[in-house]
Every structure is written in C-alpha cells, then in structure tokens.
Coordinates of C-alpha atoms and ligand atoms in Angstrom, one line a residue:
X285 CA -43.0 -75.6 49.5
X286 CA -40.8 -77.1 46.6
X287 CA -37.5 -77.1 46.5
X288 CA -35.0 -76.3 43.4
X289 CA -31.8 -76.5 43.4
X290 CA -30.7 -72.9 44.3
X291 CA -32.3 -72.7 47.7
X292 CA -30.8 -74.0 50.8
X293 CA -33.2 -76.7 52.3
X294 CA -36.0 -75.0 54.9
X295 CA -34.9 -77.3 57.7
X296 CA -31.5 -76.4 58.1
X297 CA -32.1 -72.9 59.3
X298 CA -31.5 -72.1 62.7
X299 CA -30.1 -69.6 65.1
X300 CA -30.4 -65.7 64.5
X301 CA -29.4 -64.2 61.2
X302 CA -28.2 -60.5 61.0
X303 CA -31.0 -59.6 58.3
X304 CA -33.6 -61.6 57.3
X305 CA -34.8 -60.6 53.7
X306 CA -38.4 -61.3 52.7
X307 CA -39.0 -61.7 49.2
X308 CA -36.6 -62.6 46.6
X309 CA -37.3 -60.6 43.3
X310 CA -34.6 -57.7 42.1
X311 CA -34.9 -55.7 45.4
X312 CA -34.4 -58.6 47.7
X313 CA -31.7 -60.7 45.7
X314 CA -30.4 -56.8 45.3
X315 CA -30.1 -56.4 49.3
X316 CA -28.8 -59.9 49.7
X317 CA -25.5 -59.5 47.2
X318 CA -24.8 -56.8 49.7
X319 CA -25.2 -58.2 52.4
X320 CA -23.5 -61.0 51.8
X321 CA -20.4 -59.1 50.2
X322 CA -21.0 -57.2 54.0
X323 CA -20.1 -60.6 55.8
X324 CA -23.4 -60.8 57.9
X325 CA -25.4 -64.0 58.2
X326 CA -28.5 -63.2 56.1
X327 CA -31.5 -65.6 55.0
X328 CA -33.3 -65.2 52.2
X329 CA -37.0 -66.2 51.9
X330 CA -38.5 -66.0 48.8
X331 CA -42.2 -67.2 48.0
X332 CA -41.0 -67.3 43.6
X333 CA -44.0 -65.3 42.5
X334 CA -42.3 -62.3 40.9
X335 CA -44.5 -59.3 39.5
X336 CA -43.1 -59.8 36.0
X337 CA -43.4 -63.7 35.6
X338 CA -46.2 -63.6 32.7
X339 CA -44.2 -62.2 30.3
X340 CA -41.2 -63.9 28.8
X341 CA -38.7 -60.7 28.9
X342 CA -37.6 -58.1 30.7
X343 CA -37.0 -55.2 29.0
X344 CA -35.0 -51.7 29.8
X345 CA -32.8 -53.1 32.7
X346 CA -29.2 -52.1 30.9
X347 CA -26.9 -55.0 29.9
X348 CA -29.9 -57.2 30.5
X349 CA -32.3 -55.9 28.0
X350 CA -34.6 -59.0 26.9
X351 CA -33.5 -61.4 28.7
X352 CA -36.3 -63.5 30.7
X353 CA -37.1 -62.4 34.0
X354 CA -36.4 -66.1 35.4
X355 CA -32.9 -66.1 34.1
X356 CA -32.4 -62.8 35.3
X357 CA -33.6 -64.4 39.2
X358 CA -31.9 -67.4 38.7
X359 CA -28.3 -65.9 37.9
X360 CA -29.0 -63.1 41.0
X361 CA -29.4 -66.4 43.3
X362 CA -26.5 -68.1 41.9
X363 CA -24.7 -64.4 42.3
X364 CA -25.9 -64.1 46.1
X365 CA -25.3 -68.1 47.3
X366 CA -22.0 -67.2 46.2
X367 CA -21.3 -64.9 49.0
X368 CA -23.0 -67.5 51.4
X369 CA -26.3 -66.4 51.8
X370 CA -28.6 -68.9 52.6
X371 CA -32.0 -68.9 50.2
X372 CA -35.0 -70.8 51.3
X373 CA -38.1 -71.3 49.3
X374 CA -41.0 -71.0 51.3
X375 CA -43.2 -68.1 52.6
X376 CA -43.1 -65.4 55.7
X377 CA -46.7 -65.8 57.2
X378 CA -45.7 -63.8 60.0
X379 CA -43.3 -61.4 61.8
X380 CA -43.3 -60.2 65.6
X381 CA -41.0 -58.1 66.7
X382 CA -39.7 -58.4 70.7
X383 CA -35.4 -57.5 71.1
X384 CA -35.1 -58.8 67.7
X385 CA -37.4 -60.5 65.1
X386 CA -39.3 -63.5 65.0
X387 CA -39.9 -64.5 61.2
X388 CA -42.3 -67.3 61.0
X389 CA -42.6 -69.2 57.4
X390 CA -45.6 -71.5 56.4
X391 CA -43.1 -74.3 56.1
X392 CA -43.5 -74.8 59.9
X393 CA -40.1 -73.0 61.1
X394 CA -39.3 -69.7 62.7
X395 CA -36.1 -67.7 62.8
X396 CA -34.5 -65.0 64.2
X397 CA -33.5 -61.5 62.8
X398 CA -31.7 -58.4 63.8
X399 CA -32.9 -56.4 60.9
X400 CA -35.7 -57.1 58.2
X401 CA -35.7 -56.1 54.7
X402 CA -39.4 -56.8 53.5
X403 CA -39.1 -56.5 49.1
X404 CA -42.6 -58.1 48.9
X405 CA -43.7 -56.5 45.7
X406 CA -46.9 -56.3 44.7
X407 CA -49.8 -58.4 43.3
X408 CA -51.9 -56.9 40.1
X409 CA -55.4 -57.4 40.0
X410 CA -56.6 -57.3 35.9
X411 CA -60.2 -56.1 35.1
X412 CA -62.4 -58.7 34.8
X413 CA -62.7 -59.1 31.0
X414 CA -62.6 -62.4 29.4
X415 CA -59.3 -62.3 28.0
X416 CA -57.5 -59.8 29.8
X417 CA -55.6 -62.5 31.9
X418 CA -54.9 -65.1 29.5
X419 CA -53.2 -63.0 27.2
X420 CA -51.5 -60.3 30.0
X421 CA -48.2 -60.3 29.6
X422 CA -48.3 -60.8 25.9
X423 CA -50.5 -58.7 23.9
X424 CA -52.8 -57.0 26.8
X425 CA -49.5 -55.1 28.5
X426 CA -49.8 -52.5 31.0
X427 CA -46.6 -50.5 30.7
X428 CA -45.3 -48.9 27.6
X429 CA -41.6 -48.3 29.2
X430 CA -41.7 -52.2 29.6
X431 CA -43.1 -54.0 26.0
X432 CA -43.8 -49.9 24.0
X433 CA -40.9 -51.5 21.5
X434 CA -42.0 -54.5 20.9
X435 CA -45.2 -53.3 19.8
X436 CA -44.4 -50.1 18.3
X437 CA -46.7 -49.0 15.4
X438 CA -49.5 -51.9 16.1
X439 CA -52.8 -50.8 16.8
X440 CA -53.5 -50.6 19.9
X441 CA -56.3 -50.5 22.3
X442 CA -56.9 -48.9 25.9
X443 CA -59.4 -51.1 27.9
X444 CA -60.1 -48.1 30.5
X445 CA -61.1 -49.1 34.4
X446 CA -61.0 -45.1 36.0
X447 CA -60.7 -42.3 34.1
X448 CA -56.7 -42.2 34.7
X449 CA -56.7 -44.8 32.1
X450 CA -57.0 -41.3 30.2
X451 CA -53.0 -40.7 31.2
X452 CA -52.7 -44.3 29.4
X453 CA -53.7 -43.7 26.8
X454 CA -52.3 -40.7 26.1
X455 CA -48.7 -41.9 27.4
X456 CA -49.3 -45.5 24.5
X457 CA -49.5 -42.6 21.9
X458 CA -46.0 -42.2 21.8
X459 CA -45.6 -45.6 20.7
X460 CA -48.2 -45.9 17.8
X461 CA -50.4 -43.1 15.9
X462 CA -53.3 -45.8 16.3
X463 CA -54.6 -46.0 19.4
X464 CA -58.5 -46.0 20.7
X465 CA -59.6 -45.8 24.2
X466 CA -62.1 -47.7 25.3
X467 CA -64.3 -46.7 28.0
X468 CA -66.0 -49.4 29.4
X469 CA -66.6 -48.6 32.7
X470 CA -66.1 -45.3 32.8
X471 CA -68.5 -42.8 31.5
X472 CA -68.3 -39.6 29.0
X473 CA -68.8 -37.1 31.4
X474 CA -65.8 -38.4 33.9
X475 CA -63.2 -37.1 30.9
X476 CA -62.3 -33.4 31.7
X477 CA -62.4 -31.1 28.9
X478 CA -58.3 -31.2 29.0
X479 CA -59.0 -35.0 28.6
X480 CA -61.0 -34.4 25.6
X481 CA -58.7 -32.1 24.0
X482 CA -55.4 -33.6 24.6
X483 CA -56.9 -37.0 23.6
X484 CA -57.7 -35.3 20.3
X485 CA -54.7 -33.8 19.9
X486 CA -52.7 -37.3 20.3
X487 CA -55.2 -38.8 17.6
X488 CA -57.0 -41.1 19.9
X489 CA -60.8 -42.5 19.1
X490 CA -62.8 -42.4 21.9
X491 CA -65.5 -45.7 22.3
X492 CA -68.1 -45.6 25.1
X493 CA -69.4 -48.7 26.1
X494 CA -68.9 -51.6 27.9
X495 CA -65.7 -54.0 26.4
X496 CA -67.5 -57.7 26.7
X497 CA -64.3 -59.7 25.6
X498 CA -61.3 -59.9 23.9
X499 CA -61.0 -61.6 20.5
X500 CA -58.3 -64.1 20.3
X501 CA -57.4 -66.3 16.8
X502 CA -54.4 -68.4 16.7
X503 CA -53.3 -67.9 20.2
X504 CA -52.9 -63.9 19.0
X505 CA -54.8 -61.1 20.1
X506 CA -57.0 -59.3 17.0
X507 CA -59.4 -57.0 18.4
X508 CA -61.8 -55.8 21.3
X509 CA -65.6 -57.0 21.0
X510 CA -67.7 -55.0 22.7
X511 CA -71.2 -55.6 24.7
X512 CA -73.2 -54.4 22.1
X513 CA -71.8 -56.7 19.3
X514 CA -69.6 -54.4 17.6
X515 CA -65.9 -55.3 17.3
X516 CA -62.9 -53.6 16.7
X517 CA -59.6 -55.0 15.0
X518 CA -57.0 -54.2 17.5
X519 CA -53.6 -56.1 18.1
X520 CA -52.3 -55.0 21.4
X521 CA -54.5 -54.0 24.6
X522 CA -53.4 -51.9 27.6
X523 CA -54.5 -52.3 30.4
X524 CA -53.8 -50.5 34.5
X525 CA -54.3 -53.5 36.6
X526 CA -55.0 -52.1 40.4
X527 CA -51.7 -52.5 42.6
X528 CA -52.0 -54.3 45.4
X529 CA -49.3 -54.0 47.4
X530 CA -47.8 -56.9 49.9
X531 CA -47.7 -55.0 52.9
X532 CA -49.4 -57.3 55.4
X533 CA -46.3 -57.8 57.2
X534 CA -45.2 -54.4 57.5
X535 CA -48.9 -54.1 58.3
X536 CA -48.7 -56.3 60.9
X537 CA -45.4 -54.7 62.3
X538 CA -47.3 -51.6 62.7
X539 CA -45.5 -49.3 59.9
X540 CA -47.0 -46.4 59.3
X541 CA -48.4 -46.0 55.2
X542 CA -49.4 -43.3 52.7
X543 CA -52.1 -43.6 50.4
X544 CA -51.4 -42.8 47.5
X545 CA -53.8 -43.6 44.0
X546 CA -51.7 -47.1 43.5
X547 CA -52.4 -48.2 47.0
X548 CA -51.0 -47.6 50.4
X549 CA -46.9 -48.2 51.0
X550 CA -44.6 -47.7 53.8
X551 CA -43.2 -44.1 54.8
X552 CA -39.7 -44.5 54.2
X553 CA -36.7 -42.5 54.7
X554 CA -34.7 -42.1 51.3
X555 CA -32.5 -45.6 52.0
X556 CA -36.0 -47.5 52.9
X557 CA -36.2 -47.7 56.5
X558 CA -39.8 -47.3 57.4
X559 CA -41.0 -46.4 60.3
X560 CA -40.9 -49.5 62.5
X561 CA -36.8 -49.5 63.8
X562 CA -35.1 -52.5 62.2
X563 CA -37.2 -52.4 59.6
X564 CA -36.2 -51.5 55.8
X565 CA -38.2 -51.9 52.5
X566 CA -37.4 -51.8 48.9
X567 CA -38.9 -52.2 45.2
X568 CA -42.5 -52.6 44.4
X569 CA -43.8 -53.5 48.0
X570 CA -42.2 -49.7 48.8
X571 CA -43.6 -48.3 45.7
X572 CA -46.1 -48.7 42.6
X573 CA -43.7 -46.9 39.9
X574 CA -40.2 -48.9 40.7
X575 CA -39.5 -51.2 37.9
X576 CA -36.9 -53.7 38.5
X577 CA -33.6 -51.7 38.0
X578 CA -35.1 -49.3 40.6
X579 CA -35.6 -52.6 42.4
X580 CA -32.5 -53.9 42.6
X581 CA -31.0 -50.1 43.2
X582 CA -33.6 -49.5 46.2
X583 CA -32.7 -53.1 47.2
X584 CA -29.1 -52.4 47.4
X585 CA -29.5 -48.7 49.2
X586 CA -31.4 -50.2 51.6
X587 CA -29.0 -53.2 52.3
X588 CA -26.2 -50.8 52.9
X589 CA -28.0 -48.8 55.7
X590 CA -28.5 -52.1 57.3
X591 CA -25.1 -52.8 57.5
X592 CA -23.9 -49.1 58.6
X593 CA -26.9 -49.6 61.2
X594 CA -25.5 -52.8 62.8
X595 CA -21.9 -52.1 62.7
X596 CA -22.7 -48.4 64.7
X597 CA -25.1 -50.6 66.8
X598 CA -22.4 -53.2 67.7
X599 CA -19.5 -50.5 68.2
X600 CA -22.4 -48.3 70.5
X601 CA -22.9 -51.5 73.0
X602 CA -19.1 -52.3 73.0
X603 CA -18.6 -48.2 73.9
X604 CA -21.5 -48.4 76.7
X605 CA -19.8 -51.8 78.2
Ligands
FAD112 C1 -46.3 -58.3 33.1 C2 -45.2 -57.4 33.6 C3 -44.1 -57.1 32.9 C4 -43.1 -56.3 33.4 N1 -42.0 -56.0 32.6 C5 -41.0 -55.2 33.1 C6 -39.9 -54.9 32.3 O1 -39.8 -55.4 31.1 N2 -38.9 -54.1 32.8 C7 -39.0 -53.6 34.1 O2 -38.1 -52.9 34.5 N3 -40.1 -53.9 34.9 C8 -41.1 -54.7 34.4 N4 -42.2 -55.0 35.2 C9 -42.2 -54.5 36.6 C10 -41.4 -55.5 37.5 O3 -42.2 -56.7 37.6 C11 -41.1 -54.9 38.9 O4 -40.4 -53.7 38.7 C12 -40.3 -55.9 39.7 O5 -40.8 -57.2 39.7 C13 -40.1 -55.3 41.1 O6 -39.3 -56.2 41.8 P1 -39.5 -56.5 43.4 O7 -38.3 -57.3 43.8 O8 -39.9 -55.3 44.1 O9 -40.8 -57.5 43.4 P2 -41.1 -58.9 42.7 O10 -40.2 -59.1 41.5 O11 -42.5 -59.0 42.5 O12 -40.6 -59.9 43.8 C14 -41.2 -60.1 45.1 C15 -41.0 -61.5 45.5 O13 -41.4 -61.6 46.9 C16 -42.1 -62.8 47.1 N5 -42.9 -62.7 48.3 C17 -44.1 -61.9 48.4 N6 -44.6 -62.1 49.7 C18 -43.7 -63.0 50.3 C19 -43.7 -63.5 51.6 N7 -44.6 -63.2 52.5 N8 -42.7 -64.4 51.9 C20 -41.7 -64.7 51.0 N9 -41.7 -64.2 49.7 C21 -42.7 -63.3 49.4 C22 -42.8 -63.0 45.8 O14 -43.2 -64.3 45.6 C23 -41.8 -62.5 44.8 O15 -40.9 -63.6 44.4 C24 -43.2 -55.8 34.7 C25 -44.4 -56.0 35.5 C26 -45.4 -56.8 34.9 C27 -46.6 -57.1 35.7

C-alpha cells in the first residue's frame, strides 16, 4: 500500500495495542479521537476507500456542510495523530481471535489487539446501466438528505431496480414537482395499488420499460434513453445502489447478523458491541441508514464502551490477584 503523509509507516508497528480500529472513515477516525484522548495505545488501519469518495461534498454534517469528504478525513487524521494514535495505510485481510486478537494486514504484518472496533463501511453496487457509474456522485445521486439541495427543482429521474425504488421516488418528490420513475426492471404489476395512488398524488409519471443508457453532453447529465429508442430530457437520476456491507471480518469472527432489505449487519447492543466479546462496530459496516454524522457519533459511543470495558477489565484482574 502507499503511503501519505498522515499515516505512520506499516513497519513500525509492533507489540499489542489496546484497540485496534479497522477502517478509517467518520466512525473509525470517530473511535480513535477517543481513544486516544482515553490514553490507550490504539492503531488505526484504514484501506482509504470511503463510501462517499465520488462526490466532491459532503453535505448535512453541521459546521461542516459542503466541505469535501477528503478534507473532512484528512483533518480527522491530523485531529487523531494528535493524541498519538498511530494510522497505517494498508488493509485487515484477517482477524483470529485467541486471549486477544490477531489482526493480520495485506502489507505482510500482524498485530495484536485487546479490543477491535471494525467501522468497515460498505461498498455500493450501481445497476448496470451505461452511465450510472460515471456520473454517480454527480448527477445520478442516491440520497436526497445528502445532494436533494443541490438539485432542488431539476427534473429528475428514478432509474428503479426493485419495486422499493417506489419509496424513492416518492421521498425525491419533496425536492422537485418533476420527477418520473422509471421502471426498468421492474414490472407494472409489482406496484401496489397504494403505490399507484400515492405516486399520483406526489405528481410522478410512471415509464415501463427497460432504461438502455444515460444521455450525457458536455460532461452533464440531460436525460434517460430508453431500450425502445425513446428518450426523456432529465437532469438528475436517482438511483438505490444494493449495500454491500463489509462484514467479512466480523464474518469471519463468527458475529452473529440480521438480515435486513440493505443486507445483513452485526447484532449490536446500543454502544456497538456485537456479539463476539471484544468486539465493537460502528457506521455503515453496522448499518445501511447511518450517514457520516451518525458515523462519527456511533464511532465515538462505541469507543467509549471500549475504554469503560478495559479499565473494569484491568481493575477486575488486579481485584482477583
Ligand atoms: C456518493 C455518496 C455521497 C454521500 N454523501 C453524503 C453526504 O453528503 N452526507 C452524509 O452524511 N453522508 C453521505 N453519504 C454516506 C456516507 O458515505 C456514509 O455515511 C459514511 O461514509 C459512513 O462512514 P463509515 O466510517 O461508516 O464508512 P466509510 O466512510 O465508507 O469508511 C470505511 C473505511 O474503511 C476502510 N476499510 C474497509 N475495509 C477495510 C479493511 N479490511 N481494512 C482496512 N480498512 C478497511 C475503507 O477503505 C474506508 O476508508 C454519501 C454516500 C455516497 C455513496
């Protein structure tokens, strides 16, 4: 893995850290802060693929409304080192767990942990539509809270994949009175008759058929061309990529999940701690709907029941010596 100048080079770790945090988006960098401010020895290892990276600012996070997600990472590293916590660039590729943790990282080393907090996030997979991932981020958004603003009033399209994308569209109508669903792979008879009617009462058109590309001119989106040849003139595309969330190492630790219709996450007690002792979780590899203030909240809650945990661990083997 590279390194840039905020992270601590990979082959100076050694010995056992008190926490090892895997994944440095809002939720890890979140924990970290505390744990550092805490006074424990914590690593963080973050693979630099945040969920938010295509688009060029973050929105609805207050004081920090608009500013680009990179800056926002790169100040919460600069914040975190601060307080001595070592960062490393690289990627957990495995985790056992024996009297304490093993953490293996793809850059060749393995340390030791205590506790784990795993912020992984999760990884979106668009439909398939030429288009849809060039311009994601951009013009083809899939949350209204994050970018509904910056496009209010536009005219906007709904490129459904399941017939939730129903909900979508309903929910975009808040933000424009032009909006028009389009089916694509979902057919007429999926939509409930509540579907039908609220859709009508929020004023969207309804277009069967398969979506065959999206028209781009000047490096801006300007409509929605469909299989049969017809296009429509549209300016902004939603879109619900699936959630796939990273929980191979929880996976692999043997947590116990719930399915839910985002994906499966960790069951977790209300300060993160799955159900594998030691373990804790935060942010988007916990669940689908936290965005990254919830991130860096659940990120901190979670970092705080690790400390509580090891101080009353210490204390209880200094009682039973
Ligand atoms: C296009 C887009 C725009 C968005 N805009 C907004 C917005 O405006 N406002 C808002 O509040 N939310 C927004 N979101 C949601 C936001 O991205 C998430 O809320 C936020 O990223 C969650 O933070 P996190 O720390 O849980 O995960 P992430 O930010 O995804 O961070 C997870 C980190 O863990 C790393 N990682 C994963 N696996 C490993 C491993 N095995 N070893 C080491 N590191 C690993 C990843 O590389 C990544 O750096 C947006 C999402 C998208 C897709």
């Amino acid at each position: 893995m590279t390194q840039n100048k905020d992270f601590t080079r990979n082959e100076d770790l050694a010995g056992t850290y008190d926490v090892v945090v895997v994944g440095g988006g809002a939720a890890g960098l979140s924990a970290a802060l505390v744990l550092g401010r805490s006074r424990l020895r914590a690593l963080l290892v973050d693979a630099g693929e945040p969920r938010n990276a295509p688009s060029d600012h973050m929105q609805g996070y207050l004081t920090r409304d608009g500013m680009s997600p990179a800056e926002f990472l790169a100040l919460g590293r600069e914040e975190v080192a601060r307080y001595g916590v070592e960062l490393v660039h690289d990627r957990v590729v495995d985790v056992a767990r024996d009297e304490d943790f093993a953490v293996r990282l793809a850059g060749g080393r393995t340390v030791r942990a205590r506790r784990l907090i795993v912020t992984t996030g999760l990884r979106d997979e668009l439909p398939d539509v030429p288009g849809v991932a060039e311009r994601y981020g951009r013009d083809v958004l899939h949350c209204p809270f994050c970018h509904g603003w910056e496009v209010r009033d536009e005219r906007f399209g709904v490129l459904a994949t399941s017939p939730l994308s129903v909900h979508q569209a309903l929910m975009v109508s808040g933000w424009s009175a032009d909006v028009t669903l389009f089916l694509h792979t979902v057919a007429e008879r999926e939509l409930s008759d509540d579907d039908l009617r609220r859709l009508a009462a929020a004023g969207v058109e309804v277009v069967p058929g398969e979506v065959a590309a999206l028209r781009v001119e000047d490096d801006r989106l300007t409509g929605v061309r469909l299989a049969d040849g017809t296009a429509h003139e549209r300016t902004v595309v939603f879109v619900a990529p699936k959630a796939v969330p990273q929980t191979g190492l929880m996976e692999r630790l043997g947590a116990e999940l719930r399915e839910t219709p985002f994906g499966a996450y960790p069951v977790v007690d209300p300060t993160g701690r799955t159900s594998v002792p030691g373990v804790w979780t935060a942010g988007n590899a916990m669940g689908f709907a936290e965005q990254v203030v919830h991130a860096a909240s659940g990120g901190y809650r979670a970092a705080a029941a690790v400390v509580g945990d090891l101080i009353m661990s210490s204390l209880d083997s200094a009682v039973a010596e």
